[in-house]
Every structure is written in structure tokens, then in C-alpha cells.
Short mmCIF file of C-alpha atoms and ligand atoms in Angstrom, two decimals:
data_model
loop_
_atom_site.label_atom_id
_atom_site.label_comp_id
_atom_site.label_asym_id
_atom_site.label_seq_id
_atom_site.Cartn_x
_atom_site.Cartn_y
_atom_site.Cartn_z
CA MET B 1 11.39 -2.68 20.97
CA ASN B 2 10.07 -6.22 20.52
CA TYR B 3 13.29 -7.63 19.14
CA GLU B 4 14.27 -11.08 20.31
CA ASP B 5 17.99 -10.40 20.33
CA LEU B 6 20.61 -7.85 19.41
CA ARG B 7 24.26 -8.74 19.46
CA VAL B 8 26.88 -6.02 19.01
CA VAL B 9 30.51 -7.09 19.18
CA THR B 10 33.92 -5.69 18.33
CA GLY B 11 35.57 -8.25 16.08
CA PRO B 12 38.74 -9.51 17.79
CA ARG B 13 40.60 -9.92 14.48
CA SER B 14 39.33 -6.86 12.60
CA GLY B 15 38.49 -4.39 15.39
CA ALA B 16 35.29 -3.63 13.47
CA THR B 17 31.79 -3.33 14.93
CA ILE B 18 29.54 -6.24 14.04
CA ALA B 19 25.82 -6.13 14.75
CA ILE B 20 23.30 -8.92 14.41
CA ALA B 21 19.66 -8.15 15.06
CA VAL B 22 17.14 -10.95 15.51
CA HIS B 23 13.71 -9.45 15.18
CA SER B 24 11.61 -12.60 15.24
CA THR B 25 11.94 -16.38 15.17
CA VAL B 26 8.19 -16.94 15.50
CA LEU B 27 7.89 -18.53 12.06
CA GLY B 28 11.39 -20.05 11.88
CA PRO B 29 15.08 -19.15 12.15
CA ALA B 30 15.77 -15.46 11.55
CA LEU B 31 17.22 -15.34 8.06
CA GLY B 32 18.73 -12.15 6.68
CA GLY B 33 21.78 -11.13 4.73
CA ALA B 34 25.15 -9.93 5.93
CA ARG B 35 25.60 -6.32 4.86
CA MET B 36 29.18 -5.05 4.65
CA TRP B 37 29.04 -1.27 4.55
CA HIS B 38 30.96 1.77 5.74
CA TYR B 39 28.74 3.73 8.14
CA GLU B 40 29.32 7.22 9.55
CA SER B 41 29.26 5.66 13.02
CA PRO B 42 28.85 2.15 14.46
CA GLY B 43 25.50 3.28 15.85
CA ASP B 44 24.24 3.83 12.29
CA GLY B 45 25.21 0.24 11.49
CA VAL B 46 23.32 -1.08 14.51
CA GLU B 47 20.25 0.95 13.52
CA ASP B 48 20.44 -0.42 9.99
CA ALA B 49 20.58 -3.99 11.34
CA LEU B 50 17.51 -3.37 13.51
CA ARG B 51 15.49 -1.74 10.70
CA LEU B 52 16.38 -4.38 8.12
CA ALA B 53 15.79 -7.31 10.51
CA ARG B 54 12.23 -6.19 11.12
CA ALA B 55 11.61 -5.83 7.39
CA MET B 56 12.85 -9.40 6.89
CA THR B 57 10.25 -10.73 9.37
CA TYR B 58 7.47 -9.15 7.34
CA LYS B 59 8.93 -10.24 4.02
CA ALA B 60 9.19 -13.90 5.03
CA ALA B 61 5.77 -13.89 6.67
CA ALA B 62 4.04 -12.28 3.69
CA ALA B 63 5.71 -14.74 1.31
CA GLY B 64 4.40 -17.61 3.46
CA LEU B 65 7.88 -18.95 4.32
CA ALA B 66 8.73 -20.67 7.61
CA LEU B 67 11.40 -18.09 8.38
CA GLY B 68 11.87 -15.32 10.90
CA GLY B 69 13.60 -12.00 10.37
CA GLY B 70 17.15 -11.00 11.16
CA LYS B 71 20.03 -9.04 9.69
CA GLY B 72 23.77 -8.84 10.09
CA VAL B 73 25.88 -5.74 9.63
CA ILE B 74 29.65 -5.64 9.31
CA CYS B 75 30.84 -2.05 9.71
CA ALA B 76 33.65 -1.72 7.17
CA PRO B 77 36.44 0.61 8.34
CA THR B 78 36.65 2.50 5.01
CA PRO B 79 34.26 3.24 2.12
CA GLU B 80 36.49 1.18 -0.20
CA ARG B 81 35.66 -2.52 -0.43
CA PRO B 82 37.82 -4.30 2.17
CA GLU B 83 40.10 -6.83 0.47
CA GLY B 84 42.66 -9.48 1.40
CA GLU B 85 43.47 -10.15 5.04
CA LEU B 86 41.17 -7.40 6.33
CA ARG B 87 38.21 -8.83 4.45
CA ARG B 88 38.94 -12.29 5.76
CA ALA B 89 39.24 -10.97 9.33
CA LEU B 90 35.89 -9.16 9.05
CA LEU B 91 34.16 -12.26 7.70
CA LEU B 92 35.64 -14.64 10.30
CA ASP B 93 34.65 -12.25 13.09
CA PHE B 94 31.17 -12.10 11.64
CA GLY B 95 31.07 -15.92 11.41
CA ASP B 96 31.89 -16.19 15.12
CA ALA B 97 29.12 -13.72 15.97
CA VAL B 98 26.64 -15.77 13.88
CA ALA B 99 27.80 -18.97 15.61
CA SER B 100 27.27 -17.39 19.04
CA LEU B 101 23.53 -17.18 18.29
CA GLY B 102 23.33 -20.97 17.98
CA GLY B 103 21.15 -21.11 14.85
CA LYS B 104 18.64 -18.47 15.88
CA TYR B 105 20.09 -16.35 13.05
CA VAL B 106 21.07 -17.68 9.61
CA THR B 107 23.10 -15.43 7.37
CA ALA B 108 23.26 -15.00 3.58
CA GLU B 109 24.53 -12.56 0.94
CA ASP B 110 23.54 -8.93 0.98
CA VAL B 111 24.89 -5.58 -0.17
CA GLY B 112 28.70 -5.76 -0.01
CA THR B 113 29.00 -9.54 0.34
CA ASP B 114 28.92 -12.41 -2.14
CA ALA B 115 28.87 -16.21 -2.35
CA ALA B 116 32.66 -16.45 -1.87
CA ASP B 117 32.28 -14.44 1.36
CA MET B 118 29.65 -16.92 2.56
CA ALA B 119 32.22 -19.70 2.09
CA THR B 120 34.63 -17.79 4.37
CA ILE B 121 31.90 -17.27 6.99
CA ALA B 122 31.17 -21.01 6.77
CA GLU B 123 34.66 -21.65 8.20
CA ARG B 124 33.26 -20.41 11.54
CA THR B 125 29.57 -21.37 11.45
CA SER B 126 27.18 -23.76 9.72
CA HIS B 127 24.36 -21.22 9.93
CA VAL B 128 25.02 -19.71 6.53
CA VAL B 129 23.31 -20.09 3.13
CA GLY B 130 23.98 -18.64 -0.31
CA LEU B 131 27.16 -20.67 -0.64
CA PRO B 132 28.70 -21.06 -4.10
CA ASP B 133 27.22 -23.75 -6.39
CA GLU B 134 30.35 -25.87 -6.12
CA ARG B 135 29.92 -25.95 -2.33
CA GLY B 136 26.37 -27.27 -2.70
CA GLY B 137 24.85 -23.83 -2.21
CA SER B 138 22.13 -22.06 -4.14
CA GLY B 139 24.62 -19.57 -5.64
CA ASP B 140 23.28 -16.43 -7.29
CA PRO B 141 19.62 -15.87 -6.21
CA SER B 142 18.87 -13.50 -9.13
CA PRO B 143 17.34 -16.09 -11.50
CA VAL B 144 14.75 -17.06 -8.87
CA THR B 145 14.18 -13.40 -7.98
CA ALA B 146 13.52 -12.57 -11.64
CA ARG B 147 11.03 -15.44 -11.95
CA GLY B 148 9.29 -14.20 -8.82
CA VAL B 149 9.01 -10.66 -10.19
CA LEU B 150 7.53 -12.12 -13.37
CA ALA B 151 4.93 -14.05 -11.34
CA ALA B 152 4.04 -10.84 -9.48
CA LEU B 153 3.88 -8.89 -12.75
CA ARG B 154 1.51 -11.38 -14.34
CA ALA B 155 -0.71 -11.21 -11.26
CA CYS B 156 -0.83 -7.41 -11.61
CA LEU B 157 -1.77 -7.76 -15.29
CA GLU B 158 -4.54 -10.19 -14.40
CA HIS B 159 -5.85 -7.87 -11.71
CA ARG B 160 -5.69 -4.72 -13.85
CA PHE B 161 -6.55 -6.04 -17.34
CA GLY B 162 -8.16 -9.42 -16.58
CA ASP B 163 -5.43 -11.25 -18.50
CA PRO B 164 -1.97 -12.33 -17.26
CA SER B 165 -0.59 -12.71 -20.79
CA LEU B 166 2.60 -10.80 -21.60
CA ARG B 167 1.95 -10.55 -25.32
CA GLY B 168 2.07 -6.94 -26.45
CA VAL B 169 2.36 -5.61 -22.90
CA ARG B 170 4.72 -2.59 -22.74
CA VAL B 171 7.16 -3.03 -19.85
CA CYS B 172 9.90 -0.56 -18.93
CA VAL B 173 12.69 -2.28 -16.97
CA VAL B 174 14.82 0.22 -15.05
CA GLY B 175 18.19 -1.34 -14.26
CA ALA B 176 19.41 -4.21 -16.44
CA GLY B 177 21.59 -5.90 -13.80
CA HIS B 178 21.39 -9.37 -12.33
CA VAL B 179 17.63 -9.34 -11.85
CA GLY B 180 16.52 -6.70 -14.37
CA GLY B 181 18.53 -8.26 -17.19
CA ARG B 182 17.00 -11.67 -16.55
CA LEU B 183 13.54 -10.21 -16.18
CA ALA B 184 13.89 -8.40 -19.51
CA ARG B 185 14.87 -11.67 -21.15
CA LEU B 186 11.85 -13.51 -19.68
CA LEU B 187 9.53 -10.69 -20.70
CA ALA B 188 10.83 -10.55 -24.26
CA GLY B 189 10.52 -14.34 -24.47
CA GLY B 190 6.87 -14.03 -23.43
CA GLY B 191 6.08 -11.52 -26.18
CA ALA B 192 6.19 -8.29 -24.15
CA GLU B 193 7.39 -5.03 -25.73
CA VAL B 194 10.39 -4.28 -23.53
CA THR B 195 12.01 -0.91 -22.91
CA LEU B 196 15.32 -1.06 -21.09
CA THR B 197 17.59 1.40 -19.36
CA ASP B 198 20.70 1.35 -17.18
CA VAL B 199 23.30 3.89 -16.09
CA ASP B 200 25.82 1.33 -17.33
CA ARG B 201 25.67 1.89 -21.09
CA SER B 202 27.31 -1.46 -21.82
CA ARG B 203 23.91 -2.99 -20.96
CA ARG B 204 22.59 -1.51 -24.20
CA ALA B 205 23.92 -4.63 -25.89
CA LEU B 206 21.25 -6.64 -24.07
CA ALA B 207 18.54 -4.32 -25.39
CA GLU B 208 19.84 -4.87 -28.92
CA GLU B 209 19.97 -8.64 -28.42
CA LEU B 210 16.37 -8.74 -27.17
CA GLY B 211 15.04 -6.27 -29.76
CA ALA B 212 14.11 -3.97 -26.85
CA ARG B 213 13.88 -0.18 -26.98
CA TRP B 214 16.64 1.67 -25.09
CA VAL B 215 15.93 4.91 -23.22
CA GLU B 216 18.17 7.14 -21.13
CA PRO B 217 17.97 6.46 -17.37
CA GLY B 218 16.59 9.93 -16.62
CA ASP B 219 13.58 9.33 -18.91
CA ALA B 220 12.73 5.77 -17.90
CA ILE B 221 10.70 6.32 -14.74
CA LEU B 222 8.31 8.61 -16.58
CA ALA B 223 8.12 6.52 -19.76
CA GLU B 224 4.64 5.74 -21.04
CA CYS B 225 4.10 2.01 -20.53
CA ASP B 226 1.78 -0.60 -19.04
CA VAL B 227 4.28 -1.76 -16.42
CA LEU B 228 7.15 0.08 -14.78
CA ALA B 229 9.62 -2.45 -13.36
CA PRO B 230 12.17 -0.74 -11.07
CA CYS B 231 15.14 -3.12 -10.81
CA ALA B 232 17.93 -0.75 -9.75
CA LEU B 233 17.99 1.28 -6.55
CA GLY B 234 15.25 2.07 -4.05
CA GLY B 235 13.41 5.36 -3.63
CA VAL B 236 12.74 5.91 -7.35
CA ILE B 237 9.12 6.80 -6.70
CA ASP B 238 8.98 9.93 -4.60
CA ALA B 239 6.54 12.78 -4.03
CA ALA B 240 7.58 14.43 -7.31
CA THR B 241 7.65 11.39 -9.60
CA VAL B 242 4.46 9.76 -8.28
CA GLU B 243 2.28 12.44 -9.88
CA ARG B 244 4.02 12.16 -13.25
CA LEU B 245 4.14 8.38 -13.71
CA ARG B 246 2.64 7.21 -17.00
CA CYS B 247 2.20 3.53 -16.23
CA ALA B 248 -0.71 1.35 -15.10
CA ILE B 249 1.35 -0.95 -12.88
CA VAL B 250 4.52 -0.68 -10.76
CA CYS B 251 6.15 -4.06 -10.17
CA GLY B 252 9.89 -4.65 -9.89
CA ALA B 253 12.74 -6.15 -7.89
CA ALA B 254 14.21 -3.08 -6.21
CA ASN B 255 13.91 -2.86 -2.43
CA ASN B 256 12.10 0.17 -1.01
CA VAL B 257 10.77 1.35 -4.39
CA LEU B 258 8.68 3.97 -2.60
CA ALA B 259 10.74 6.74 -1.02
CA ASP B 260 8.00 6.91 1.62
CA GLU B 261 5.33 4.33 2.47
CA ALA B 262 2.62 7.01 2.31
CA LEU B 263 3.17 7.13 -1.47
CA ALA B 264 1.29 3.83 -1.76
CA ALA B 265 -1.91 5.83 -1.22
CA ASP B 266 -0.93 8.26 -4.01
CA LEU B 267 -0.45 5.34 -6.40
CA THR B 268 -3.88 3.99 -5.48
CA ARG B 269 -5.44 7.43 -5.91
CA ARG B 270 -3.93 7.63 -9.38
CA GLY B 271 -5.29 4.17 -10.24
CA ILE B 272 -1.82 2.66 -10.49
CA VAL B 273 -1.56 -0.95 -9.35
CA TYR B 274 1.43 -1.51 -7.04
CA ALA B 275 2.93 -4.92 -6.24
CA PRO B 276 4.57 -4.41 -2.81
CA ASP B 277 8.31 -4.70 -3.40
CA PHE B 278 9.00 -7.09 -0.55
CA ILE B 279 6.54 -9.59 -2.05
CA ALA B 280 7.53 -9.08 -5.69
CA ASN B 281 11.23 -9.65 -4.92
CA SER B 282 10.80 -12.47 -2.40
CA GLY B 283 12.24 -14.97 -4.90
CA GLY B 284 15.66 -14.02 -3.52
CA LEU B 285 14.58 -15.22 -0.11
CA ILE B 286 12.98 -18.34 -1.62
CA SER B 287 16.31 -19.19 -3.25
CA VAL B 288 18.18 -19.30 0.09
CA TYR B 289 15.19 -20.87 1.87
CA ALA B 290 15.40 -23.71 -0.65
CA GLU B 291 19.08 -24.16 0.19
CA LEU B 292 18.33 -24.19 3.93
CA HIS B 293 15.67 -26.89 3.52
CA GLN B 294 17.22 -28.71 0.54
CA LEU B 295 14.09 -28.16 -1.57
CA ASP B 296 13.98 -29.49 -5.11
CA ARG B 297 13.20 -27.55 -8.30
CA ASP B 298 9.47 -28.32 -8.23
CA ALA B 299 9.14 -27.05 -4.67
CA VAL B 300 10.95 -23.83 -5.63
CA THR B 301 8.68 -23.39 -8.66
CA GLY B 302 5.66 -23.85 -6.39
CA LEU B 303 6.90 -21.15 -4.01
CA VAL B 304 7.69 -18.77 -6.87
CA ASP B 305 4.22 -19.27 -8.36
CA HIS B 306 2.78 -18.60 -4.92
CA ILE B 307 4.19 -15.05 -5.15
CA GLY B 308 1.60 -14.42 -7.88
CA SER B 309 -1.22 -15.71 -5.66
CA VAL B 310 -0.12 -13.49 -2.77
CA VAL B 311 -0.02 -10.44 -5.05
CA LEU B 312 -3.52 -11.21 -6.34
CA GLU B 313 -4.72 -11.62 -2.75
CA VAL B 314 -3.38 -8.26 -1.55
CA LEU B 315 -4.54 -6.38 -4.66
CA GLY B 316 -8.04 -7.84 -4.29
CA ALA B 317 -8.15 -7.06 -0.57
CA ALA B 318 -6.99 -3.47 -1.15
CA ASP B 319 -9.78 -2.92 -3.69
CA ARG B 320 -12.43 -4.46 -1.46
CA ARG B 321 -11.44 -2.56 1.66
CA GLY B 322 -10.41 0.72 0.06
CA THR B 323 -6.86 0.41 1.37
CA THR B 324 -3.51 0.00 -0.42
CA PRO B 325 -1.74 -3.18 -1.53
CA LEU B 326 1.13 -2.22 0.80
CA ALA B 327 -1.19 -1.97 3.81
CA GLU B 328 -2.75 -5.31 2.89
CA ALA B 329 0.65 -6.98 2.50
CA GLN B 330 1.68 -5.72 5.93
CA ALA B 331 -1.64 -6.90 7.41
CA LEU B 332 -1.18 -10.33 5.81
CA ALA B 333 2.28 -10.68 7.38
CA LEU B 334 0.99 -9.58 10.79
CA GLU B 335 -1.89 -12.01 10.58
CA ARG B 336 0.49 -14.91 9.88
CA LEU B 337 2.71 -13.87 12.77
CA SER B 338 -0.11 -13.46 15.22
CA ARG B 339 -1.60 -16.82 14.24
CA ALA B 340 1.76 -18.43 15.02
CA ALA B 341 2.41 -16.54 18.27
CA PRO B 342 -0.26 -14.04 19.31
CA ALA B 343 1.88 -12.20 21.88
CA ALA B 344 5.01 -11.88 19.75
CA ALA B 345 3.48 -10.36 16.63
CA ALA B 346 3.24 -6.76 17.76
P1 NAD T 401 22.62 -5.24 -9.82
O1 NAD T 401 23.60 -4.35 -9.17
O2 NAD T 401 23.08 -6.46 -10.51
O3 NAD T 401 21.75 -4.41 -10.90
C1 NAD T 401 21.34 -3.10 -10.72
C2 NAD T 401 21.50 -2.39 -12.05
O4 NAD T 401 20.91 -1.10 -11.94
C3 NAD T 401 22.96 -2.19 -12.45
O5 NAD T 401 23.15 -2.66 -13.77
C4 NAD T 401 23.14 -0.67 -12.35
O6 NAD T 401 24.07 -0.16 -13.31
C5 NAD T 401 21.74 -0.18 -12.60
N1 NAD T 401 21.43 1.15 -12.07
C6 NAD T 401 21.88 1.75 -10.95
N2 NAD T 401 21.33 2.97 -10.81
C7 NAD T 401 20.52 3.16 -11.87
C8 NAD T 401 19.68 4.21 -12.30
N3 NAD T 401 19.55 5.33 -11.59
N4 NAD T 401 18.99 4.06 -13.44
C9 NAD T 401 19.10 2.92 -14.17
N5 NAD T 401 19.89 1.90 -13.82
C10 NAD T 401 20.58 2.00 -12.69
O7 NAD T 401 21.53 -5.57 -8.68
P2 NAD T 401 20.46 -6.75 -8.69
O8 NAD T 401 21.00 -7.90 -7.95
O9 NAD T 401 19.94 -6.93 -10.08
O10 NAD T 401 19.33 -6.11 -7.77
C11 NAD T 401 18.50 -5.08 -8.26
C12 NAD T 401 17.54 -4.62 -7.15
O11 NAD T 401 16.75 -5.72 -6.71
C13 NAD T 401 18.25 -4.07 -5.90
O12 NAD T 401 17.44 -3.06 -5.36
C14 NAD T 401 18.25 -5.28 -4.95
O13 NAD T 401 18.27 -4.87 -3.59
C15 NAD T 401 16.91 -5.91 -5.30
N6 NAD T 401 16.86 -7.35 -5.02
C16 NAD T 401 17.71 -8.19 -5.64
C17 NAD T 401 17.65 -9.56 -5.38
C18 NAD T 401 18.57 -10.53 -6.07
O14 NAD T 401 18.29 -11.73 -6.05
N7 NAD T 401 19.65 -10.08 -6.69
C19 NAD T 401 16.69 -10.06 -4.47
C20 NAD T 401 15.81 -9.16 -3.86
C21 NAD T 401 15.90 -7.79 -4.14
#
């Protein structure tokens, strides 16, 4: 399976299954979030850890970061968010499992965990980032993620229209949460015509504040615009929606925007420029990478700007070779891995 390590333990305090998959440390320590989720079976949790760890290797490699790929999964006993003593037991058990890997795996926030949880994990291991600001951590990664999406979006504009300027560009931001809300603010500040939507109607206040148009969530994906920026859940572009999109560019923060990777070819066929999601949203990874290596603001800005260069590179390569930006992003990651360790990149 070409994974470097897979650790599956039953937490002695919580009794829960904990899985940590280390896909690759070829480029650096395997960094990947700790997902706390209720799975149908522990096996599903292990599978999720394996799948997500591999994706992290590619994400870090494509973004040009000296990081490998890994992922931690804490199988929550119930669908409800574990609280109190149970939560603490789950996190301490997870911290011990992280420590047992001796730095090969570094954990961070993911779905179901937050900065306060990272502080609890830090009671058992030093191999944790995404700690709260007051603990010297990088805190919420969303501001850096939003800046990264903006860099990717500008690169798409340059590629498609020959001009990275936001002025007058019609952008539909789907999901006005941590990243989408910030992105909308940056876009409006740059002179874009922003359309906003969210299933949480209280976010309409942000649209009013920014002078943005508000549409209902069901209409947003098919809105006529220059750029569709999915910033909510994954899978929003599927076999049905791909034929009906009315945008020139798809570039957002959401993970797994395409319900199926083969849809990248449909976007290309329709002349729609696609910024691969794992590059466009790699600012989140940059934020924790900066914490790991104690990078200053300028270094972070440099890495965020680099996202734009990578997007331009893969869009150009896809045009030249008649492939898709997704295929080129994957090839770029593989090339970096094989340069670092020819035998381990497969
Ligand atoms: P969030 O939960 O803060 O925001 C998501 C928003 O989308 C919420 O306001 C929610 O109400 C809304 N939403 C949910 N379903 C919707 C729908 N069908 N239509 C419209 N709106 C809908 O999450 P976030 O941190 O902003 O992350 C957004 C996406 O970006 C996620 O896919 C996440 O995995 C990805 N991402 C986030 C980061 C980060 O730094 N936060 C980094 C990398 C990737």
C-alpha cells in the first residue's frame, strides 16, 4: 500500500479506536489534522485516515512545503460532539498515540477538533501545531487560507482574462464561514462584485455590510458569474451540475470540490478554468507549517503568494499538454516526491 506507518490503538482511557496513518515523510514530517468523527465502524475510521493521509502528501508536495502526509482519526463513540471527561480522555489517548510515533507524525486541527483540543493533546506530546494564540500557536488558519484562495483566484483571472485585477469581476462565494466570509471581504475590498450565500441566514448581515448580492443556497452554484468560489462542503460539482455551471472559473476553499476527479475533464471541455482545491486551499497548511518552523509574517506572505505561481504553472501546463489542471497538480506533486526519493514516490 506504500504507507510508511499505520498505527491503530484502543485508547486506554476512552476505549475508542484511534488511527494514525503516515503516508510519507519523504519531504518532511507527516503533518495532517486530527479528525474526531463518529464512524459506522472503526474500520471506516481507519480507511478515512489512510485516504486523507495520502491526500496530505500530495497537498504538501504540490504547495512546495517540506512536509509529508499523515492523518489522525479519533473514532467518537456517538454522533454527538463528545464533551467533558470523555472528550479529554479521547484527546489524551490520541496525544499518546501521536507521541508513540516519535515526531514522524505531527497533528493539527481538523473536522471535529479545535485549537483548545490541540492544547489538551499537547499535554501528552510536543508534536502538535495549531495551538491557541495565547499558547504561541498559529490559532485559526482561516485568514491565511482565505489569502491563499485569493492568490489562486487572481492567478486564474490572469490565466483566463490576462489580468489578475479584481475590479468588476463577478465572484459568487458559496459558504460565508471562516474562510468564505474572509474571502468575500478581501474580494469586496479589491473591487470585485460579490455574490454571497450560506445555509445560515444570519450570514446575510455580512452581505449587507459588504454591499454584496445575496442569493439562496440552491441557486448559487448555477449563478452566472466570472468566478464560482465554493467555500462550504465538498462534492458541489457533480455530473449534473458540471453541465449547467455558468462561470468561467472555479476556485474556492472547500476540500474535494469535485464529486469525482473525472469531472476535471468535463470542466476543461466546457472551457472552465479550475484551480485544484488542494492547491487553492493550501494556506491552511501553510499556517501550521509556519508555526512548526517559527516562520515570520514575510515568509508566510511569500508562501501564500507562491500558491498563485503554482496555480499559473498547472493551468499553463494543462493547456500546453491538453490535460487538466488537476492532473498537472498531481503530476507536480509526484515529481517533487520522486526527486526527493525516487523509490518512495509511487
Ligand atoms: P465553516 O464551517 O466556518 O464555513 C462553512 C460555511 O458553509 C458555514 O457558514 C455553513 O453554514 C456554510 N454551508 C454549509 N453548507 C452549505 C451549503 N450547502 N450552501 C451554502 N453554504 C453552506 O468552514 P471553513 O473553515 O470556512 O471551511 C470551509 C471549507 O474550506 C471546508 O470545506 C474546509 O474543509 C475547507 N478548508 C478550510 C480551511 C481553513 O483554514 N478553515 C483550510 C483548508 C480547507
